[in-house]
mmCIF file of C-alpha atoms in Angstrom:
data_model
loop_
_atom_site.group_PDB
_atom_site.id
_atom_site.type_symbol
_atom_site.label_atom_id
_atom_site.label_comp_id
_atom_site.label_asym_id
_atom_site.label_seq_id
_atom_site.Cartn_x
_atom_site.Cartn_y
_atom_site.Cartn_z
ATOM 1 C CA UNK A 1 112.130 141.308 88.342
ATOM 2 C CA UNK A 2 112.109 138.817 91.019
ATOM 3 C CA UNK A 3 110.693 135.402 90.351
ATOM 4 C CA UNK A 4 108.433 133.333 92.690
ATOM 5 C CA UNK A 5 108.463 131.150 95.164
ATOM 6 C CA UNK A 6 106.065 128.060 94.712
ATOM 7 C CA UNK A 7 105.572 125.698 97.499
ATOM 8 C CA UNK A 8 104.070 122.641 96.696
ATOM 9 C CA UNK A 9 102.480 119.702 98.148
ATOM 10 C CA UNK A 10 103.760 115.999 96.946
ATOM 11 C CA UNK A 11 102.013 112.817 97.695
ATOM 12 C CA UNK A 12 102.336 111.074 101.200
ATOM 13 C CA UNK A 13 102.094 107.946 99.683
ATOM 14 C CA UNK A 14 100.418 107.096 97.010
ATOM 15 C CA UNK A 15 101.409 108.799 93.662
ATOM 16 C CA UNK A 16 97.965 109.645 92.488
ATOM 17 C CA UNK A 17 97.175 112.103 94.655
ATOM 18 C CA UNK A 18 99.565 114.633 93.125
ATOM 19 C CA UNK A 19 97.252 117.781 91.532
ATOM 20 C CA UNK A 20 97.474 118.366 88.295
ATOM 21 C CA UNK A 21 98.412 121.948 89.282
ATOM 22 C CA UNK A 22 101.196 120.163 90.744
ATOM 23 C CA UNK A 23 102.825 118.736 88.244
ATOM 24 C CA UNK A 24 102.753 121.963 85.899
ATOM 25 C CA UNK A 25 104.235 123.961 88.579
ATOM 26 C CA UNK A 26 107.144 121.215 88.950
ATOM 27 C CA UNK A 27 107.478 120.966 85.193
ATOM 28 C CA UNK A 28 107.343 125.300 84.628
ATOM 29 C CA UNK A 29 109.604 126.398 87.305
ATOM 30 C CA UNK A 30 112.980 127.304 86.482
ATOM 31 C CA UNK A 31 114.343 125.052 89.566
ATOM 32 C CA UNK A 32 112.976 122.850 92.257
ATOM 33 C CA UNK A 33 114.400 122.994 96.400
ATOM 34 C CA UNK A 34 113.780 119.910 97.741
ATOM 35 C CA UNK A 35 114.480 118.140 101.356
ATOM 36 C CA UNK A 36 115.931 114.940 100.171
ATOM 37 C CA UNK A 37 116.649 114.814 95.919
ATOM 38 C CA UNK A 38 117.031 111.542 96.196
ATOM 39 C CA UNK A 39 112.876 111.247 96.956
ATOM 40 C CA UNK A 40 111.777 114.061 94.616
ATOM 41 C CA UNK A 41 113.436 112.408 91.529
ATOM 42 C CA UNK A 42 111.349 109.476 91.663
ATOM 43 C CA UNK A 43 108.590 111.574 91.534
ATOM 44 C CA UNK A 44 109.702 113.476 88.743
ATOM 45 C CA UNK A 45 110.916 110.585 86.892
ATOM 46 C CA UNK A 46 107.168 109.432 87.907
ATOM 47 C CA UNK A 47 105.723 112.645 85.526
ATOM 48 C CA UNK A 48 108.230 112.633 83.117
ATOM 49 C CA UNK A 49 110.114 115.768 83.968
ATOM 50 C CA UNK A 50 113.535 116.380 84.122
ATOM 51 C CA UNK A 51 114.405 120.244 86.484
ATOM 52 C CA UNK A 52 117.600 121.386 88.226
ATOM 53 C CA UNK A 53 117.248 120.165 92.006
ATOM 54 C CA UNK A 54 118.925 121.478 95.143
ATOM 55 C CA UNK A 55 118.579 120.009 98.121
ATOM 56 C CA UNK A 56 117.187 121.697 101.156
ATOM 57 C CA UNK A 57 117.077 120.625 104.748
ATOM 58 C CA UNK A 58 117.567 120.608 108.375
ATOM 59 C CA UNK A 59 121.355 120.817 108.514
ATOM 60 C CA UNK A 60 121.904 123.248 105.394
ATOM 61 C CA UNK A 61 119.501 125.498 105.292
ATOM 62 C CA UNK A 62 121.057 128.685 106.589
ATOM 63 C CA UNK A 63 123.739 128.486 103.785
ATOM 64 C CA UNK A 64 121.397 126.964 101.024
ATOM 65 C CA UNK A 65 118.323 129.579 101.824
ATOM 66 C CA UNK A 66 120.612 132.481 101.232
ATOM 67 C CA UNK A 67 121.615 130.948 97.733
ATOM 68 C CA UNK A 68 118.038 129.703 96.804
ATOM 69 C CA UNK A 69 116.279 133.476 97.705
ATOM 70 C CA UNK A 70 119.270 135.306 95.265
ATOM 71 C CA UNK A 71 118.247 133.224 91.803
ATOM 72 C CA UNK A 72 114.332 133.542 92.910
ATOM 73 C CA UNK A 73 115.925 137.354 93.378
ATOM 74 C CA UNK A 74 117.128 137.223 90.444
ATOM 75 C CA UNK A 75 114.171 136.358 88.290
ATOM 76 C CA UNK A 76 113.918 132.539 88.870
ATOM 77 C CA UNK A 77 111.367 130.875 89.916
ATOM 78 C CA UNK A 78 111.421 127.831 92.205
ATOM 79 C CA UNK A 79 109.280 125.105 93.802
ATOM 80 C CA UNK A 80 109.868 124.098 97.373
ATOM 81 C CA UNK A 81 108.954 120.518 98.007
ATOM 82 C CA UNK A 82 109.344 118.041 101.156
ATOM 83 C CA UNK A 83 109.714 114.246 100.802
ATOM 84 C CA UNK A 84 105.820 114.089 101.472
ATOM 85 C CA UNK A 85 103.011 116.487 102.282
ATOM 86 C CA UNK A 86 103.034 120.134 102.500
ATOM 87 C CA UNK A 87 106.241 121.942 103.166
ATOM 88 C CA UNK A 88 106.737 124.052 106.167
ATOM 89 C CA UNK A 89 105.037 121.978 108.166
ATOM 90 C CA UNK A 90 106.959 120.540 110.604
ATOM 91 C CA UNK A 91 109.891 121.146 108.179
ATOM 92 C CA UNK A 92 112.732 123.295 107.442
ATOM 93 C CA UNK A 93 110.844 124.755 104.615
ATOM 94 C CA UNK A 94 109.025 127.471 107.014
ATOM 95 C CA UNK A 95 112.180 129.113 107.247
ATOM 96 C CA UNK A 96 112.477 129.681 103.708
ATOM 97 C CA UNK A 97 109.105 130.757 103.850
ATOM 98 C CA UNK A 98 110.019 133.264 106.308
ATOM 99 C CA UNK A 99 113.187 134.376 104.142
ATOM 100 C CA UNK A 100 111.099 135.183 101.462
ATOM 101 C CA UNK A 101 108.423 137.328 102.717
ATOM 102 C CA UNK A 102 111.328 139.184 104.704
ATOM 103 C CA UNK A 103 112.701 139.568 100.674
ATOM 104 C CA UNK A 104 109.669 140.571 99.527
ATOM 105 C CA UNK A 105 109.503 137.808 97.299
ATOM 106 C CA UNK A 106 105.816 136.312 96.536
ATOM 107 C CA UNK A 107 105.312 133.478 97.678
ATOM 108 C CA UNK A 108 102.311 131.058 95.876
ATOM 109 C CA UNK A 109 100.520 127.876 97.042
ATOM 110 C CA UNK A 110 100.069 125.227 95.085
ATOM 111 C CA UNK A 111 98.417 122.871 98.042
ATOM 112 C CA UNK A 112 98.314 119.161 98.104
ATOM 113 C CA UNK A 113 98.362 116.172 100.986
ATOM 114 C CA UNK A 114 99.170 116.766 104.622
ATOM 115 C CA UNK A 115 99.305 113.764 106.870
ATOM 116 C CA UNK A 116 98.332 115.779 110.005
ATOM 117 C CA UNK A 117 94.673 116.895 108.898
ATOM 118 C CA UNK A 118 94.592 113.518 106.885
ATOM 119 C CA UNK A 119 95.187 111.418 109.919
ATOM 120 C CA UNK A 120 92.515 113.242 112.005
ATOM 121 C CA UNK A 121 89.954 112.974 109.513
ATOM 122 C CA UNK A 122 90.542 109.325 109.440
ATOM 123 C CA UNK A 123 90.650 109.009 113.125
ATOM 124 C CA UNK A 124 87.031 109.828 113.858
ATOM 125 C CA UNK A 125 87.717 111.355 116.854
ATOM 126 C CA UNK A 126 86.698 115.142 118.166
ATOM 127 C CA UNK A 127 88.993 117.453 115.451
ATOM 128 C CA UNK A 128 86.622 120.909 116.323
ATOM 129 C CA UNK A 129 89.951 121.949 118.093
ATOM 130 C CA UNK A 130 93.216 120.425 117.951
ATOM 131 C CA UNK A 131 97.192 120.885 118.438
ATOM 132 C CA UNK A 132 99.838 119.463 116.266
ATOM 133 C CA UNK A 133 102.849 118.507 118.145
ATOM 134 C CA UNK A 134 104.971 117.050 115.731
ATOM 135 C CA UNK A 135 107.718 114.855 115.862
ATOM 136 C CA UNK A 136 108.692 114.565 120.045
ATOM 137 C CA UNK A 137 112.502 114.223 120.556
ATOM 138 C CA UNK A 138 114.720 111.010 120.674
ATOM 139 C CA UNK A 139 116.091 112.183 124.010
ATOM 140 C CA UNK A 140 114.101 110.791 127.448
ATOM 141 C CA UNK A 141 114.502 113.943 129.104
ATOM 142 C CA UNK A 142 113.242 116.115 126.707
ATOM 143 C CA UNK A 143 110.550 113.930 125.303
ATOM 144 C CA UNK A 144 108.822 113.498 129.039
ATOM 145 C CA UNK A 145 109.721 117.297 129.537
ATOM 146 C CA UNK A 146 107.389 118.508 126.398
ATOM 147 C CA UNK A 147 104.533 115.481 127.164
ATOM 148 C CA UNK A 148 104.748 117.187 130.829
ATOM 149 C CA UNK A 149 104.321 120.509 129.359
ATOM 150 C CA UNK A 150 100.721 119.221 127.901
ATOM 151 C CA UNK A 151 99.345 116.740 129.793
ATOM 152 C CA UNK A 152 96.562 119.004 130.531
ATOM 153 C CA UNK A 153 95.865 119.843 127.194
ATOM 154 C CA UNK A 154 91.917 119.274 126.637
ATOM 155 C CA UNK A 155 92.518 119.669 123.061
ATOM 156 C CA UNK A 156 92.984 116.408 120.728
ATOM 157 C CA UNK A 157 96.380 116.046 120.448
ATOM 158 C CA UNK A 158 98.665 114.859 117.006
ATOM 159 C CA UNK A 159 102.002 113.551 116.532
ATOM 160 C CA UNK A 160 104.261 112.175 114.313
ATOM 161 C CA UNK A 161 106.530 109.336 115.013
ATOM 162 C CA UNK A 162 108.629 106.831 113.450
ATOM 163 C CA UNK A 163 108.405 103.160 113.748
ATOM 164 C CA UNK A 164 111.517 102.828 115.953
ATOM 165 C CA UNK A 165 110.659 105.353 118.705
ATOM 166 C CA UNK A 166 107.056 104.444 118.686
ATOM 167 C CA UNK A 167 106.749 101.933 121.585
ATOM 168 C CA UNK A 168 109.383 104.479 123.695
ATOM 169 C CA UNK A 169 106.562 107.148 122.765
ATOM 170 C CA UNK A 170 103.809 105.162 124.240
ATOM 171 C CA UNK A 171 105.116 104.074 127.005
ATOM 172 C CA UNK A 172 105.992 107.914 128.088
ATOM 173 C CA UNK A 173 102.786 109.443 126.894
ATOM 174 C CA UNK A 174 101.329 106.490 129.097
ATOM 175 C CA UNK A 175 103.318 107.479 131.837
ATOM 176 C CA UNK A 176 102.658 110.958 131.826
ATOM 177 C CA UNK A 177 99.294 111.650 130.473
ATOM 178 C CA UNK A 178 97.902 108.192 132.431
ATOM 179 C CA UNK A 179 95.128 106.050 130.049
ATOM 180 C CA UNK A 180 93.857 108.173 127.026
ATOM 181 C CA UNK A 181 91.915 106.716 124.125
ATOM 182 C CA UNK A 182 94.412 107.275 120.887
ATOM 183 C CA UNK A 183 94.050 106.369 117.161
ATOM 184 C CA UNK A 184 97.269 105.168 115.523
ATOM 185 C CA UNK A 185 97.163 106.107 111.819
ATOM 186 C CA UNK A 186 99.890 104.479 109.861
ATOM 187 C CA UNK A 187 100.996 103.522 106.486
ATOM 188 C CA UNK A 188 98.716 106.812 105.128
ATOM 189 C CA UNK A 189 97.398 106.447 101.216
ATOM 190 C CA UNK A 190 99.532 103.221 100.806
ATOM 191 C CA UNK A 191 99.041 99.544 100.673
ATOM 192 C CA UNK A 192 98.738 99.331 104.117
ATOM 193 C CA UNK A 193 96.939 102.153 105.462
ATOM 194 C CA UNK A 194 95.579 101.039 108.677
ATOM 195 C CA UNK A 195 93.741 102.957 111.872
ATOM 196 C CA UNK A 196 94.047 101.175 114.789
ATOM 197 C CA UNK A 197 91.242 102.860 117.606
ATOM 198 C CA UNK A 198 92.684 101.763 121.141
ATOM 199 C CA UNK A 199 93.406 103.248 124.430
ATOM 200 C CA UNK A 200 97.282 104.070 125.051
ATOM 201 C CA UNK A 201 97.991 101.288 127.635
ATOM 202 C CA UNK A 202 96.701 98.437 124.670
ATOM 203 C CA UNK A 203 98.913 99.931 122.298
ATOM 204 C CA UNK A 204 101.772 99.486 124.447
ATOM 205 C CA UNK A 205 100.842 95.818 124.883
ATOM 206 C CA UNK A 206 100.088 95.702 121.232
ATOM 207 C CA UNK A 207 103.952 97.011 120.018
ATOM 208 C CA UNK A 208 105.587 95.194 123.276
ATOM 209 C CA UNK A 209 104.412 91.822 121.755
ATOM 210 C CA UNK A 210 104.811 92.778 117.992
ATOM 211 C CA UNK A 211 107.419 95.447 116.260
ATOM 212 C CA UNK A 212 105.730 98.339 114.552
ATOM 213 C CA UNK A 213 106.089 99.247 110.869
ATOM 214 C CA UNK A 214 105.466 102.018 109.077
ATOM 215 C CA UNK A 215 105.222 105.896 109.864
ATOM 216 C CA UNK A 216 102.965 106.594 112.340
ATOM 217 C CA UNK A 217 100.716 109.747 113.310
ATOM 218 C CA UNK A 218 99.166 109.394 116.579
ATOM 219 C CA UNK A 219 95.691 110.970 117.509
ATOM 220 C CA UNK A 220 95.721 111.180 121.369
ATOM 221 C CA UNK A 221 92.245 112.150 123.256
ATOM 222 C CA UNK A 222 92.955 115.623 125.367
ATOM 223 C CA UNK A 223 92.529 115.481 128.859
ATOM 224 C CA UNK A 224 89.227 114.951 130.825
ATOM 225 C CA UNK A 225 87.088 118.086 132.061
ATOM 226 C CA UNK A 226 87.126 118.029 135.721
ATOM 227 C CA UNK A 227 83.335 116.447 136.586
ATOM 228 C CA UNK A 228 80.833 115.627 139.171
ATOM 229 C CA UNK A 229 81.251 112.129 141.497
ATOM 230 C CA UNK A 230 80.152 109.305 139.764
ATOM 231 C CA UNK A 231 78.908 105.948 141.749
ATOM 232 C CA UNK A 232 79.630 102.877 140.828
ATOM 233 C CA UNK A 233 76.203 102.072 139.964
ATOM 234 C CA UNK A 234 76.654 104.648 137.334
ATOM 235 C CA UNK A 235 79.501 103.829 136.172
ATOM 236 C CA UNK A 236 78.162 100.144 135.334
ATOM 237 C CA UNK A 237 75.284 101.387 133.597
ATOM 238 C CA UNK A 238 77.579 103.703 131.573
ATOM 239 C CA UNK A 239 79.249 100.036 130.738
ATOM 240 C CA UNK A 240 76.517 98.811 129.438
ATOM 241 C CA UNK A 241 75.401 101.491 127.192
ATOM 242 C CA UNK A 242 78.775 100.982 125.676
ATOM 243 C CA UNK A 243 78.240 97.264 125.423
ATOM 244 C CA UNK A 244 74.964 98.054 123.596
ATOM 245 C CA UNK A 245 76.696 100.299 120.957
ATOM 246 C CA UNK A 246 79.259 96.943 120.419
ATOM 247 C CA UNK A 247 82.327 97.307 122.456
ATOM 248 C CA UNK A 248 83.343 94.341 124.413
ATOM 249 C CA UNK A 249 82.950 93.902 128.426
ATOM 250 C CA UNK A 250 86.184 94.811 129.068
ATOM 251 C CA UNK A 251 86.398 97.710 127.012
ATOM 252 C CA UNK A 252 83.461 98.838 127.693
ATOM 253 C CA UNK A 253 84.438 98.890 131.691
ATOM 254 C CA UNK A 254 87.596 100.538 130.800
ATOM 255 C CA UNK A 255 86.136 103.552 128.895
ATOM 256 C CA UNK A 256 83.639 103.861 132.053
ATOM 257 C CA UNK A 257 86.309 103.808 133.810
ATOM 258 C CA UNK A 258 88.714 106.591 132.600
ATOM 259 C CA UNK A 259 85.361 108.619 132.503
ATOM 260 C CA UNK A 260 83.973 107.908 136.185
ATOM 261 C CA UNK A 261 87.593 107.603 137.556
ATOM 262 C CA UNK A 262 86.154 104.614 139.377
ATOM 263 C CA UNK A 263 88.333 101.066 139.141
ATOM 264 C CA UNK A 264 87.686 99.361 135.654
ATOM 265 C CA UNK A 265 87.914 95.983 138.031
ATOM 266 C CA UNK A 266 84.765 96.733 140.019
ATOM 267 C CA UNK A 267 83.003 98.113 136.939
ATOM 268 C CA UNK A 268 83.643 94.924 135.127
ATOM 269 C CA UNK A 269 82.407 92.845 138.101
ATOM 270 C CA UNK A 270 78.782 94.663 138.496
ATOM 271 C CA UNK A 271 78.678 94.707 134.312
ATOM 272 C CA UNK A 272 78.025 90.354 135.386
#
């Protein structure tokens, strides 16, 4: 009789947020496939538990998922885990997801963390509808290429990105997409969890004068629904209301403007 595969959420930062269903699963199955072994030992030295680990990734999964389905085929059972979050998402775990349902093999969730709906949730910003775009590529080409193939998205968009590429990112998605508002969510369950609400052209200010650290995932505003004309003396009241709910002059002109369409410069000047 076939055993089970488990997939299994770890923390994405800090170590309490592991279930309790968590750690049984970890500590019953009769092996554990996880992206980097290196990681998932902490956390099992963490909980006390000592399993057989194989590791499971990007570069040797077509030769490793044919060996990890035969012992679940078998009668073993396993637990698929990523470095942090949920597996399969965003990770080379939804192929052995897919292996396994083409194998017939049942497949159980044991659910934990996931920075993507984590991030959003912290990012107050409109999460009704919204598309996860994952980590964008390292190469130019192909990073402008996909941001091209969604700068009309009206969805609120999320990414992940890494503290090296980040200002590259910004400076593309600015770019591209033109002035958004975005939330940068970094550092998520940790010491220094931090959500920094800006628009995209202040963050690349922000990481041009200081280097980022930490992993980032980026909430990005979708675009703007075609609207009416607005005048100027519209826009500058629209500044104002801002102002009243506590945003600063020039922010306040700037979010009028991206709205109106109308120079933040001559928004700013009737605001006086």
């Amino acid at each position: 009789m076939a055993g089970k595969l488990y997939l299994v959420g770890t923390p994405i930062g800090n170590l309490g947020d592991l279930s309790q269903r968590a750690a049984d699963t970890l500590s019953n199955v009769d092996f554990i496939a996880a992206e980097d072994t290196r990681v998932t030992v902490k956390l099992l030295n963490h909980l006390g538990i000592k399993k057989p680990m194989l590791s499971y990734y990007e570069h040797n999964k077509r030769e490793r998922g044919g060996e990890i389905i035969e012992r679940i085929l078998s009668g073993q059972s396993c637990a698929l885990v990523t470095d942090a979050g949920m597996p399969a998402i965003s990770d080379p775990g939804e192929d052995m997801v897919r292996l396994a349902h083409e194998s017939g093999i049942t497949v159980e969730s044991v659910p934990g963390p996931s920075a993507v709906v984590t991030a959003l949730a912290m990012s107050g910003m409109p999460s009704g509808r919204f598309t996860f775009e994952g980590f964008l590529t390292m190469n130019k080409p192909g990073r402008k290429a996909h941001l091209n193939e969604i700068k009309n998205e009206k969805r609120t968009m999320i990414f992940y990105e890494a503290p090296h590429k980040l200002l590259a990112t910004l400076k593309d998605m600015l770019s591209v997409f033109g002035e958004r508002q975005i939330a940068l969510v970094r550092e998520l369950t940790k010491i220094h969890e931090e959500v920094i609400h800006t628009s995209l052209s202040e963050a690349v200010e922000r990481y041009t004068a200081t280097a980022p650290k930490g992993e980032f995932v980026l909430i990005i505003s979708g675009a703007k629904e075609q609207t009416a004309v607005y005048s100027l003396e519209e826009a500058i009241t629209m500044a104002k209301q801002f102002c009243q709910k506590g945003e600063s002059a020039s922010s306040a002109a700037k979010m009028a403007a991206e709205i109106t369409g109308l120079k933040k410069g001559d928004i700013y000047k009737g605001m006086n």
